[in-house]
mmCIF file with all atom_site columns, C-alpha atoms in Angstrom:
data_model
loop_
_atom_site.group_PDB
_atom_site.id
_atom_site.type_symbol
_atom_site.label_atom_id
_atom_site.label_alt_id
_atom_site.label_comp_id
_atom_site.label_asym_id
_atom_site.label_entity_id
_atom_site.label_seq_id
_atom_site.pdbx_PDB_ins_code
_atom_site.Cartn_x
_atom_site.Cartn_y
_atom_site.Cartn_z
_atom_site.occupancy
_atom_site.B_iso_or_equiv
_atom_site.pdbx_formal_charge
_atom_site.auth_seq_id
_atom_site.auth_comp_id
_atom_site.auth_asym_id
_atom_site.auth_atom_id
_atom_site.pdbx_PDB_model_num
ATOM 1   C CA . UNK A 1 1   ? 48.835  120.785 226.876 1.00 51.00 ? 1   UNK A CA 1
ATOM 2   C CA . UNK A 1 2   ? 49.029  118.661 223.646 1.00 57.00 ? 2   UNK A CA 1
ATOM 3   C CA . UNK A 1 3   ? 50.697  120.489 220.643 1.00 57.00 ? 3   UNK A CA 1
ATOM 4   C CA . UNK A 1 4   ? 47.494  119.895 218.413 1.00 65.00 ? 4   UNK A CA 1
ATOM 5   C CA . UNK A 1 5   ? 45.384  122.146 220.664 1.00 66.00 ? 5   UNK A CA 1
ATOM 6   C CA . UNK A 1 6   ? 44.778  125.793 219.661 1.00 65.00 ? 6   UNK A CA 1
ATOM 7   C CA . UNK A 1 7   ? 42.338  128.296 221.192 1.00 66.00 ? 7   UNK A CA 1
ATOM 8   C CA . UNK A 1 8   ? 39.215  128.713 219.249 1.00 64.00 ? 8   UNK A CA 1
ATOM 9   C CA . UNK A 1 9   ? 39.240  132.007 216.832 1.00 66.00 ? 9   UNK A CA 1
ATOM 10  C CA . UNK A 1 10  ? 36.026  134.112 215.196 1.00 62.00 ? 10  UNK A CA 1
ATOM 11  C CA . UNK A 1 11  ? 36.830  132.093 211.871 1.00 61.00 ? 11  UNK A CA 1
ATOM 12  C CA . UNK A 1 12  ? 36.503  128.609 213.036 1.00 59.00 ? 12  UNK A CA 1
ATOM 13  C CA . UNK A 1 13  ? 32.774  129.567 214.843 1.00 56.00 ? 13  UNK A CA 1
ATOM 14  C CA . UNK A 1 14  ? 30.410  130.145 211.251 1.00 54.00 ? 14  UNK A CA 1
ATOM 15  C CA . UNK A 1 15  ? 27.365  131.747 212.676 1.00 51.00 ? 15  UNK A CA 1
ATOM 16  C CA . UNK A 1 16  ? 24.374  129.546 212.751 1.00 52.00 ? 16  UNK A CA 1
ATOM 17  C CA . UNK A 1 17  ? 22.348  132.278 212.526 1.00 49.00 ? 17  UNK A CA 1
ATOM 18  C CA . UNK A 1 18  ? 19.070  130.823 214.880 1.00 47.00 ? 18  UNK A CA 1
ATOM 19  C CA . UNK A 1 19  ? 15.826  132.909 215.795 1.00 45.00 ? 19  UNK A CA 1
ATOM 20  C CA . UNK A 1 20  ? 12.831  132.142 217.841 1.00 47.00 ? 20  UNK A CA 1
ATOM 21  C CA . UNK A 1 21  ? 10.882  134.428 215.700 1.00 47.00 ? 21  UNK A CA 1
ATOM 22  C CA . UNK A 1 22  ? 10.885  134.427 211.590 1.00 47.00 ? 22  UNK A CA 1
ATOM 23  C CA . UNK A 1 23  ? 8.294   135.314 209.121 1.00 45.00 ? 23  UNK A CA 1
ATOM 24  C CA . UNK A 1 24  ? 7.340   131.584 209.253 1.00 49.00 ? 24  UNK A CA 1
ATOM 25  C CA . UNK A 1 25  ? 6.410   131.233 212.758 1.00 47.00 ? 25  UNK A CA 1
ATOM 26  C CA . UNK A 1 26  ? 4.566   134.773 213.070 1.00 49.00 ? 26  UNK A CA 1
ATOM 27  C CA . UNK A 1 27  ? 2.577   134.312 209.655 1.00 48.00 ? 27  UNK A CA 1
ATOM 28  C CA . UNK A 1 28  ? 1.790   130.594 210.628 1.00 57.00 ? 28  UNK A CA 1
ATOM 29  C CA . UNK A 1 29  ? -1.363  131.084 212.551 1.00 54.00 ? 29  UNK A CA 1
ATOM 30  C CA . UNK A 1 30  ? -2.361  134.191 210.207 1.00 57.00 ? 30  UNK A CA 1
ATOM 31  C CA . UNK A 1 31  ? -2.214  131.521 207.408 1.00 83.00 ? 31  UNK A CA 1
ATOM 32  C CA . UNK A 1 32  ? -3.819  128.647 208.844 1.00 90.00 ? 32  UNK A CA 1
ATOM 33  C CA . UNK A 1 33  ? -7.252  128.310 206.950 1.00 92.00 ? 33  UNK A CA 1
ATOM 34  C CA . UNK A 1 34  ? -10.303 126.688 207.303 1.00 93.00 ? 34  UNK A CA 1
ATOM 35  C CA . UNK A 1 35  ? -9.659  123.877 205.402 1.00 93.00 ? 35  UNK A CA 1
ATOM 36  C CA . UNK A 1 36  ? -6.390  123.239 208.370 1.00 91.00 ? 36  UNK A CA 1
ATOM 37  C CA . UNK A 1 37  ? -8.886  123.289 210.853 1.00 92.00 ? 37  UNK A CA 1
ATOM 38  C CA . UNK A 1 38  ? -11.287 120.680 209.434 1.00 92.00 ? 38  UNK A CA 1
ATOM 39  C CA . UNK A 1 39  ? -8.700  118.544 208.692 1.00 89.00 ? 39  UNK A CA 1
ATOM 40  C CA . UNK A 1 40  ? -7.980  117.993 212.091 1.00 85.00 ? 40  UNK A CA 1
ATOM 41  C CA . UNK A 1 41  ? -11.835 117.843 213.457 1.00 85.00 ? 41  UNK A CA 1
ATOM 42  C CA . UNK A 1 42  ? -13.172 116.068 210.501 1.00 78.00 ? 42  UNK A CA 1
ATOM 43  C CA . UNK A 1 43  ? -16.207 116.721 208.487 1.00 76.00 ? 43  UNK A CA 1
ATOM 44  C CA . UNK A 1 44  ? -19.693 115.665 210.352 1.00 85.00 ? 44  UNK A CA 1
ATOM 45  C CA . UNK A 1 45  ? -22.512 117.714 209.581 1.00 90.00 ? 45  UNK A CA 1
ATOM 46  C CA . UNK A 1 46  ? -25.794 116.901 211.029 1.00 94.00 ? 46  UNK A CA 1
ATOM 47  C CA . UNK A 1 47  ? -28.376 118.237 209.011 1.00 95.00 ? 47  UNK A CA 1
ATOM 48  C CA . UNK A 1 48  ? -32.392 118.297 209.761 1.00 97.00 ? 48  UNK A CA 1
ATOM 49  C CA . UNK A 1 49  ? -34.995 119.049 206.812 1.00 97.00 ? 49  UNK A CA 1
ATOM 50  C CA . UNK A 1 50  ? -37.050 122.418 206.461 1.00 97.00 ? 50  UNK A CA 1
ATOM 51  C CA . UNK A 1 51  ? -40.426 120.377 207.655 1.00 98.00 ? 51  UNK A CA 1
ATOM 52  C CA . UNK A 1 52  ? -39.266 118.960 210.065 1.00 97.00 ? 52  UNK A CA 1
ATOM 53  C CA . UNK A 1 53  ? -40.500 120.288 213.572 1.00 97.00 ? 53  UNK A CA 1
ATOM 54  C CA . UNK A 1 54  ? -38.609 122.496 216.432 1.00 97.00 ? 54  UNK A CA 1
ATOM 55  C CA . UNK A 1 55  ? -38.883 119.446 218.731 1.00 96.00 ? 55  UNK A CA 1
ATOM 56  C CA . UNK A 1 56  ? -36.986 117.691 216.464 1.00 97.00 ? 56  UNK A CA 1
ATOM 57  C CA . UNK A 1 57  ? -34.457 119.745 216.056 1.00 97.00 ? 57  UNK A CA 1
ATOM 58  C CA . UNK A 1 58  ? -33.857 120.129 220.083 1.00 97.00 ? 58  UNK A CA 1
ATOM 59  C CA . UNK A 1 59  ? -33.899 116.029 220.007 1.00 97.00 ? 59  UNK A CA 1
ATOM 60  C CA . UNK A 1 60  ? -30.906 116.394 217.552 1.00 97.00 ? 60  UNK A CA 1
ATOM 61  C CA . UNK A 1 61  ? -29.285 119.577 219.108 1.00 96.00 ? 61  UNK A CA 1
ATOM 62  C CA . UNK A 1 62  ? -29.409 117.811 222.264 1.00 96.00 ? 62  UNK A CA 1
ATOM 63  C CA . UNK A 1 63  ? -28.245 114.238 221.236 1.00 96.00 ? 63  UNK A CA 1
ATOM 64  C CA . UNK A 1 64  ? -25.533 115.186 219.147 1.00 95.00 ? 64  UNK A CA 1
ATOM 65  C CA . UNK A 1 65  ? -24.137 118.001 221.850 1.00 94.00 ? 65  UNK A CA 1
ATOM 66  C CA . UNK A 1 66  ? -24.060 120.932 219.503 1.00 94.00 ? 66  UNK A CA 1
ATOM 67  C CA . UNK A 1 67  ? -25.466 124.507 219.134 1.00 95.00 ? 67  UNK A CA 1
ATOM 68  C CA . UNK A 1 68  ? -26.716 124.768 215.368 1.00 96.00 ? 68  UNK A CA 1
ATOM 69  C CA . UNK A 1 69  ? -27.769 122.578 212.714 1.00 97.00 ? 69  UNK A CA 1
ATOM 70  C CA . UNK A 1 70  ? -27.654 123.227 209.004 1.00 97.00 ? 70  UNK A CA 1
ATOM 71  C CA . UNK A 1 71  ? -31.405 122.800 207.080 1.00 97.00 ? 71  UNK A CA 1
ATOM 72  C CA . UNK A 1 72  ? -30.773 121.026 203.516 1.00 96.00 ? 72  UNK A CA 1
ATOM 73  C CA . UNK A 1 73  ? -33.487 119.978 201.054 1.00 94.00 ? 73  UNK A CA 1
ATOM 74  C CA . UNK A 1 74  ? -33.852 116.532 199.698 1.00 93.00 ? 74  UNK A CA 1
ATOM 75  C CA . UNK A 1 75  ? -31.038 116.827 197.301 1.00 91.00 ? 75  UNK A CA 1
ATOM 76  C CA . UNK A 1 76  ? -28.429 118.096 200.323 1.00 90.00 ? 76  UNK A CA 1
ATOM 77  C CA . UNK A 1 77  ? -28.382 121.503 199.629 1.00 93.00 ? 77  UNK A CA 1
ATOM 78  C CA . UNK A 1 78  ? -28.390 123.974 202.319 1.00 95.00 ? 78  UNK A CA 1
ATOM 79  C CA . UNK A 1 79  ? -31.404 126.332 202.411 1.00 96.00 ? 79  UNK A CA 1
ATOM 80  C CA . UNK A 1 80  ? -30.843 127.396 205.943 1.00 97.00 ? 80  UNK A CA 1
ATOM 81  C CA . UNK A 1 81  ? -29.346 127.223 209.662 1.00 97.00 ? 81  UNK A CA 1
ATOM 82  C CA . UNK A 1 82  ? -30.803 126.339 213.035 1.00 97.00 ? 82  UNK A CA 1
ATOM 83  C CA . UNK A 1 83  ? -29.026 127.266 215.816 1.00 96.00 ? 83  UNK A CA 1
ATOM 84  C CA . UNK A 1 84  ? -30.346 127.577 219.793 1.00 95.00 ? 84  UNK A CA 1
ATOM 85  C CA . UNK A 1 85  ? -30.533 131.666 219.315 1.00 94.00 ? 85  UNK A CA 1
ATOM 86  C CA . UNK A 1 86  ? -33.164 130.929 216.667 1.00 95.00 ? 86  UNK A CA 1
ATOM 87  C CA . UNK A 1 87  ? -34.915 128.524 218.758 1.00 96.00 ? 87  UNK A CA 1
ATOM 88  C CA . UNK A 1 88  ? -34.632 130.808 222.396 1.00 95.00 ? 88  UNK A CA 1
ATOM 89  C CA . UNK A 1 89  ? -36.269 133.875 220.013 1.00 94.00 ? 89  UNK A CA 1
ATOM 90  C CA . UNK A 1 90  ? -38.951 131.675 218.697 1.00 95.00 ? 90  UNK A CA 1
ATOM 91  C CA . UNK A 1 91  ? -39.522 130.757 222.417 1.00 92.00 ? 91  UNK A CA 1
ATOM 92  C CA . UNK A 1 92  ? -39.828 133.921 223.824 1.00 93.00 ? 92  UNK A CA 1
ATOM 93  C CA . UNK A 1 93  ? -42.753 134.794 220.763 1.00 92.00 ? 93  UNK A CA 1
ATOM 94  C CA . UNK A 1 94  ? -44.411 131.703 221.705 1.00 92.00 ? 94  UNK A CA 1
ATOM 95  C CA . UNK A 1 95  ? -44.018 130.495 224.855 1.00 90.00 ? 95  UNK A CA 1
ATOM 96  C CA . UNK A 1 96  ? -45.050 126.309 225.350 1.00 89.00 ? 96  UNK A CA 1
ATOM 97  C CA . UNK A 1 97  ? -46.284 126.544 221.711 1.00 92.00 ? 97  UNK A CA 1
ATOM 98  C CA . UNK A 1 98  ? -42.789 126.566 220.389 1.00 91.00 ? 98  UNK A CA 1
ATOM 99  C CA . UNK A 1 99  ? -41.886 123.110 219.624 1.00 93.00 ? 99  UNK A CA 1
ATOM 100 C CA . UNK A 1 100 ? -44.970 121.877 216.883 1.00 94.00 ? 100 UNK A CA 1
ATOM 101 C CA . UNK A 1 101 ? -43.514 124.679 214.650 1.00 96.00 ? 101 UNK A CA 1
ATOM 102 C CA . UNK A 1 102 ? -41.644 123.785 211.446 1.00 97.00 ? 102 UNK A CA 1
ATOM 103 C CA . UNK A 1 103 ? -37.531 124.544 211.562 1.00 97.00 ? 103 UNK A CA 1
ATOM 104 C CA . UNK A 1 104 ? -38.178 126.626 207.876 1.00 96.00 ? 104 UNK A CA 1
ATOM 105 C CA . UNK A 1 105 ? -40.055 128.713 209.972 1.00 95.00 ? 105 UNK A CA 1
ATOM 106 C CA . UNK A 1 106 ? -37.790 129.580 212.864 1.00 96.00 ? 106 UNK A CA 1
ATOM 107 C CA . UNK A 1 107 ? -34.271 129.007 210.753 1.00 96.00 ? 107 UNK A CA 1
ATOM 108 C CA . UNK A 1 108 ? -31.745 131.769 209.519 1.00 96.00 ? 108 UNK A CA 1
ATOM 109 C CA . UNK A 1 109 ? -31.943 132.069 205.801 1.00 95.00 ? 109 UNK A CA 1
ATOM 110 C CA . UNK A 1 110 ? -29.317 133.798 204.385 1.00 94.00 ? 110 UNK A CA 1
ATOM 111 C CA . UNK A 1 111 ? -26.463 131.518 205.757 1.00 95.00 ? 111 UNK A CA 1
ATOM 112 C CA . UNK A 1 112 ? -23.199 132.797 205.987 1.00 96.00 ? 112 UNK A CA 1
ATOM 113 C CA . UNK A 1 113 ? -20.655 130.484 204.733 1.00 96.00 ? 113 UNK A CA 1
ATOM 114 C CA . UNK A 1 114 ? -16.903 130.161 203.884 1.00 96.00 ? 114 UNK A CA 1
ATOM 115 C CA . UNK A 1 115 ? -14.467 128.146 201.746 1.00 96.00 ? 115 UNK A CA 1
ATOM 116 C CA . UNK A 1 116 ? -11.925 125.552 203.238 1.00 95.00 ? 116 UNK A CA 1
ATOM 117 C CA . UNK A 1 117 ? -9.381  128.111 201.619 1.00 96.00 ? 117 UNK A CA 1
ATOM 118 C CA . UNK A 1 118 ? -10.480 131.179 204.052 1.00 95.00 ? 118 UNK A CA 1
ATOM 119 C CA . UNK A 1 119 ? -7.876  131.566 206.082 1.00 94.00 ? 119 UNK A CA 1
ATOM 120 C CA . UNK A 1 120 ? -9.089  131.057 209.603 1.00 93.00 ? 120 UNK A CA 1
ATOM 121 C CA . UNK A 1 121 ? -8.694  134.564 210.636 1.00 91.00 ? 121 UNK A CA 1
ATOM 122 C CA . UNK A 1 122 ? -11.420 135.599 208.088 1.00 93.00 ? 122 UNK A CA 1
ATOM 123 C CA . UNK A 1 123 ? -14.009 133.077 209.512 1.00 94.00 ? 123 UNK A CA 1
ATOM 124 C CA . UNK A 1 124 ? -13.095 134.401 213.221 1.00 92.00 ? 124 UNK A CA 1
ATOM 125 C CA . UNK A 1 125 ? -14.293 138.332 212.086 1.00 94.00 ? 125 UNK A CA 1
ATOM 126 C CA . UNK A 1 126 ? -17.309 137.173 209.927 1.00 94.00 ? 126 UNK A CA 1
ATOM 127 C CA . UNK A 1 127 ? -18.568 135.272 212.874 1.00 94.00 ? 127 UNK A CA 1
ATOM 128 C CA . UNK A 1 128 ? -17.538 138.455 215.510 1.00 94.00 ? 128 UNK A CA 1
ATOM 129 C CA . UNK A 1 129 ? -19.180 140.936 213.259 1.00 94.00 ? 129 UNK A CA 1
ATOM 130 C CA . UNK A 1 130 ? -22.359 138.477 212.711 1.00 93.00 ? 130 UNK A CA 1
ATOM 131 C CA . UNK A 1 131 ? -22.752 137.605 215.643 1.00 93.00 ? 131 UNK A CA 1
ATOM 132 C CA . UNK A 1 132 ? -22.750 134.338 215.416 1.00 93.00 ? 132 UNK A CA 1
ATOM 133 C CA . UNK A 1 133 ? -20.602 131.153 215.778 1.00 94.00 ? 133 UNK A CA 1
ATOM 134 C CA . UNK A 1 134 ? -21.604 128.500 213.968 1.00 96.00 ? 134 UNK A CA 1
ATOM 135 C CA . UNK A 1 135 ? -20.479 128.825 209.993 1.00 96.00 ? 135 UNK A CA 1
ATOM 136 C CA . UNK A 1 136 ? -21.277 126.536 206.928 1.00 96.00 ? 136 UNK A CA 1
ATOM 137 C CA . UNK A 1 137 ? -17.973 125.271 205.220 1.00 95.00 ? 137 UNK A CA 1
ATOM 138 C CA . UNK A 1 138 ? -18.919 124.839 201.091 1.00 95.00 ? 138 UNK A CA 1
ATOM 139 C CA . UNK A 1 139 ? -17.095 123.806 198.201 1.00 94.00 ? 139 UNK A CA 1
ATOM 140 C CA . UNK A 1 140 ? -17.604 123.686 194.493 1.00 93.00 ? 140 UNK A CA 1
ATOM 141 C CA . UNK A 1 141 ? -19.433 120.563 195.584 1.00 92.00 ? 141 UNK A CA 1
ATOM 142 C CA . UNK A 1 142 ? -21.516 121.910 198.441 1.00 92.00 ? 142 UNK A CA 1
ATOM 143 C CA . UNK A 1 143 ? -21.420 121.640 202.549 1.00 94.00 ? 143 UNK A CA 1
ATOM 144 C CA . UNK A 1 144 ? -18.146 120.082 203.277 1.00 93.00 ? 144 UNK A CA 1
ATOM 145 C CA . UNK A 1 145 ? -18.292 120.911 207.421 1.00 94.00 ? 145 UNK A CA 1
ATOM 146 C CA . UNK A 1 146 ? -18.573 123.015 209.925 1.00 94.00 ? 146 UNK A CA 1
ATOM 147 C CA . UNK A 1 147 ? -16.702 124.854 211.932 1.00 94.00 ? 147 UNK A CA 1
ATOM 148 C CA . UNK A 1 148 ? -17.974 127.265 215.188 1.00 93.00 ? 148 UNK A CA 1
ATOM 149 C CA . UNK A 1 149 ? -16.112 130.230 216.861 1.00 92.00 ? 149 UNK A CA 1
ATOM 150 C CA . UNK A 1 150 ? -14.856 127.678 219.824 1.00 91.00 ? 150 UNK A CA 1
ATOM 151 C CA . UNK A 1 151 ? -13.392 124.950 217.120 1.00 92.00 ? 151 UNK A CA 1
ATOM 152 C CA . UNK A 1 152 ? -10.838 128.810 215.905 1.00 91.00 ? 152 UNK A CA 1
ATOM 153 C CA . UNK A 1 153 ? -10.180 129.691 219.822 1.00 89.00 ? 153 UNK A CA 1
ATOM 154 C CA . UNK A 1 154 ? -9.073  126.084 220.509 1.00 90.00 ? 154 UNK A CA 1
ATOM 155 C CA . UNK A 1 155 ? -7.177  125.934 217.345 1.00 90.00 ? 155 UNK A CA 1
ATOM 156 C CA . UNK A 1 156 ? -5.271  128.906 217.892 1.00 86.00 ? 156 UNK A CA 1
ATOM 157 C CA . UNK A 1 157 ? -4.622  127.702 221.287 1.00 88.00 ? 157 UNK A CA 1
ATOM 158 C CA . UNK A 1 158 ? -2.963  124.860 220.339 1.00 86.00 ? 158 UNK A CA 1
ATOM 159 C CA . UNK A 1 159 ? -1.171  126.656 217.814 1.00 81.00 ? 159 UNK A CA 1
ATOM 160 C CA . UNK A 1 160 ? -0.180  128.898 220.497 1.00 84.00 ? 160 UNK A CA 1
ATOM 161 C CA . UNK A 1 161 ? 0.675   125.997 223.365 1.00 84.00 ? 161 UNK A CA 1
ATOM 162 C CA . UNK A 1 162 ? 3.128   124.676 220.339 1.00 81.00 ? 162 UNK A CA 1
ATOM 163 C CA . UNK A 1 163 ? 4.658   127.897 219.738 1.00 80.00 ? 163 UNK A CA 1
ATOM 164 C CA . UNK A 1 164 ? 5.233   128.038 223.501 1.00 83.00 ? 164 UNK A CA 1
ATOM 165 C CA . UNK A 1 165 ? 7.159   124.833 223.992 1.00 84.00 ? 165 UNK A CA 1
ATOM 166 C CA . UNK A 1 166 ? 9.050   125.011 220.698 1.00 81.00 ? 166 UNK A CA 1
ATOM 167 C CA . UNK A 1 167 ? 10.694  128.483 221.864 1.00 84.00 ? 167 UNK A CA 1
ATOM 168 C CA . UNK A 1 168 ? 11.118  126.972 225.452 1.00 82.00 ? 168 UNK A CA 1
ATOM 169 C CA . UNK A 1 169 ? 13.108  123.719 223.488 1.00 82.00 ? 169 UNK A CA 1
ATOM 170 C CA . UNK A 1 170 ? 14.972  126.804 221.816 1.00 81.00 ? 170 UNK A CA 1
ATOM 171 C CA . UNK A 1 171 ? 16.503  128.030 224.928 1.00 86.00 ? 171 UNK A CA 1
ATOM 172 C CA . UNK A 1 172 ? 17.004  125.078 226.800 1.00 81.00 ? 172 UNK A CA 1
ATOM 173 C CA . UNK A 1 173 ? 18.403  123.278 224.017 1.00 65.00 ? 173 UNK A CA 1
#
């Protein structure tokens, strides 16, 4: 055995002190906001006008592969929200007379909307207790985006899928 060797004592082994759990990763998703989210789908809002008709609408809903449309005026301000609910309720009041009617008078109103500050968790329980999933994102400057109940589940699953294999590169090393 060479003479420099020595068996390894409690002082020469300084805790690293290493957990899979801190403040930081628990609060993470908690904190993630609105504005996170966007970020990573990006900003495209298709908007239709309050004249236009309910066959229009179901062109756009249709061609662009989503379930609600914001209504702005001429200057792009938002004055309401289409979404399919609107148009199925409309449908069952007027059955094959539906589509000649104007989107102002079908579309929600009083649009619920939220800040890219919200943290994400806020937009999730407005849209639960709403009962909706399609939200308005505004600014000081007015509609930035969009974001719907499915764009918060898929973020926090890929929060969560990252979470996973960070604490599985934890413990294999």
């Amino acid at each position: 055995m060479p003479t420099s060797y020595r068996a390894p004592n409690r002082a020469d082994t300084t805790s690293k002190k290493t957990t899979s759990q801190s403040a930081t990763t628990n609060l993470s998703a908690a904190e993630a906001t609105v504005g996170d989210l966007l970020s990573g789908k990006g900003n495209a809002i298709y908007s239709i006008r309050p004249q236009d008709t309910i066959g229009h609408a179901v062109e756009v809903l249709r061609d662009k592969h989503i379930g609600a449309v914001v209504v702005t005026d001429a200057n792009g301000a938002l004055v309401g929200i289409l979404s399919e609910r609107d148009i199925v309720r409309k449908l069952a009041d007027t059955p094959g007379r539906t589509l000649p009617h104007k989107v102002e008078d079908v579309m929600t109103k009083d649009v619920q909307t939220i800040s890219p500050e919200e943290p994400l968790v806020n937009a999730l329980k407005t849209m639960t207790n709403g009962k909706f999933r399609h939200m308005p994102v505004t600014d000081a400057t007015g509609l930035i985006g969009m974001v719907t109940i499915g764009d918060v589940v898929n973020y926090r699953l890929t929060a969560l899928e990252h979470e996973a294999l960070q604490m599985k590169q934890l413990i294999v090393g």
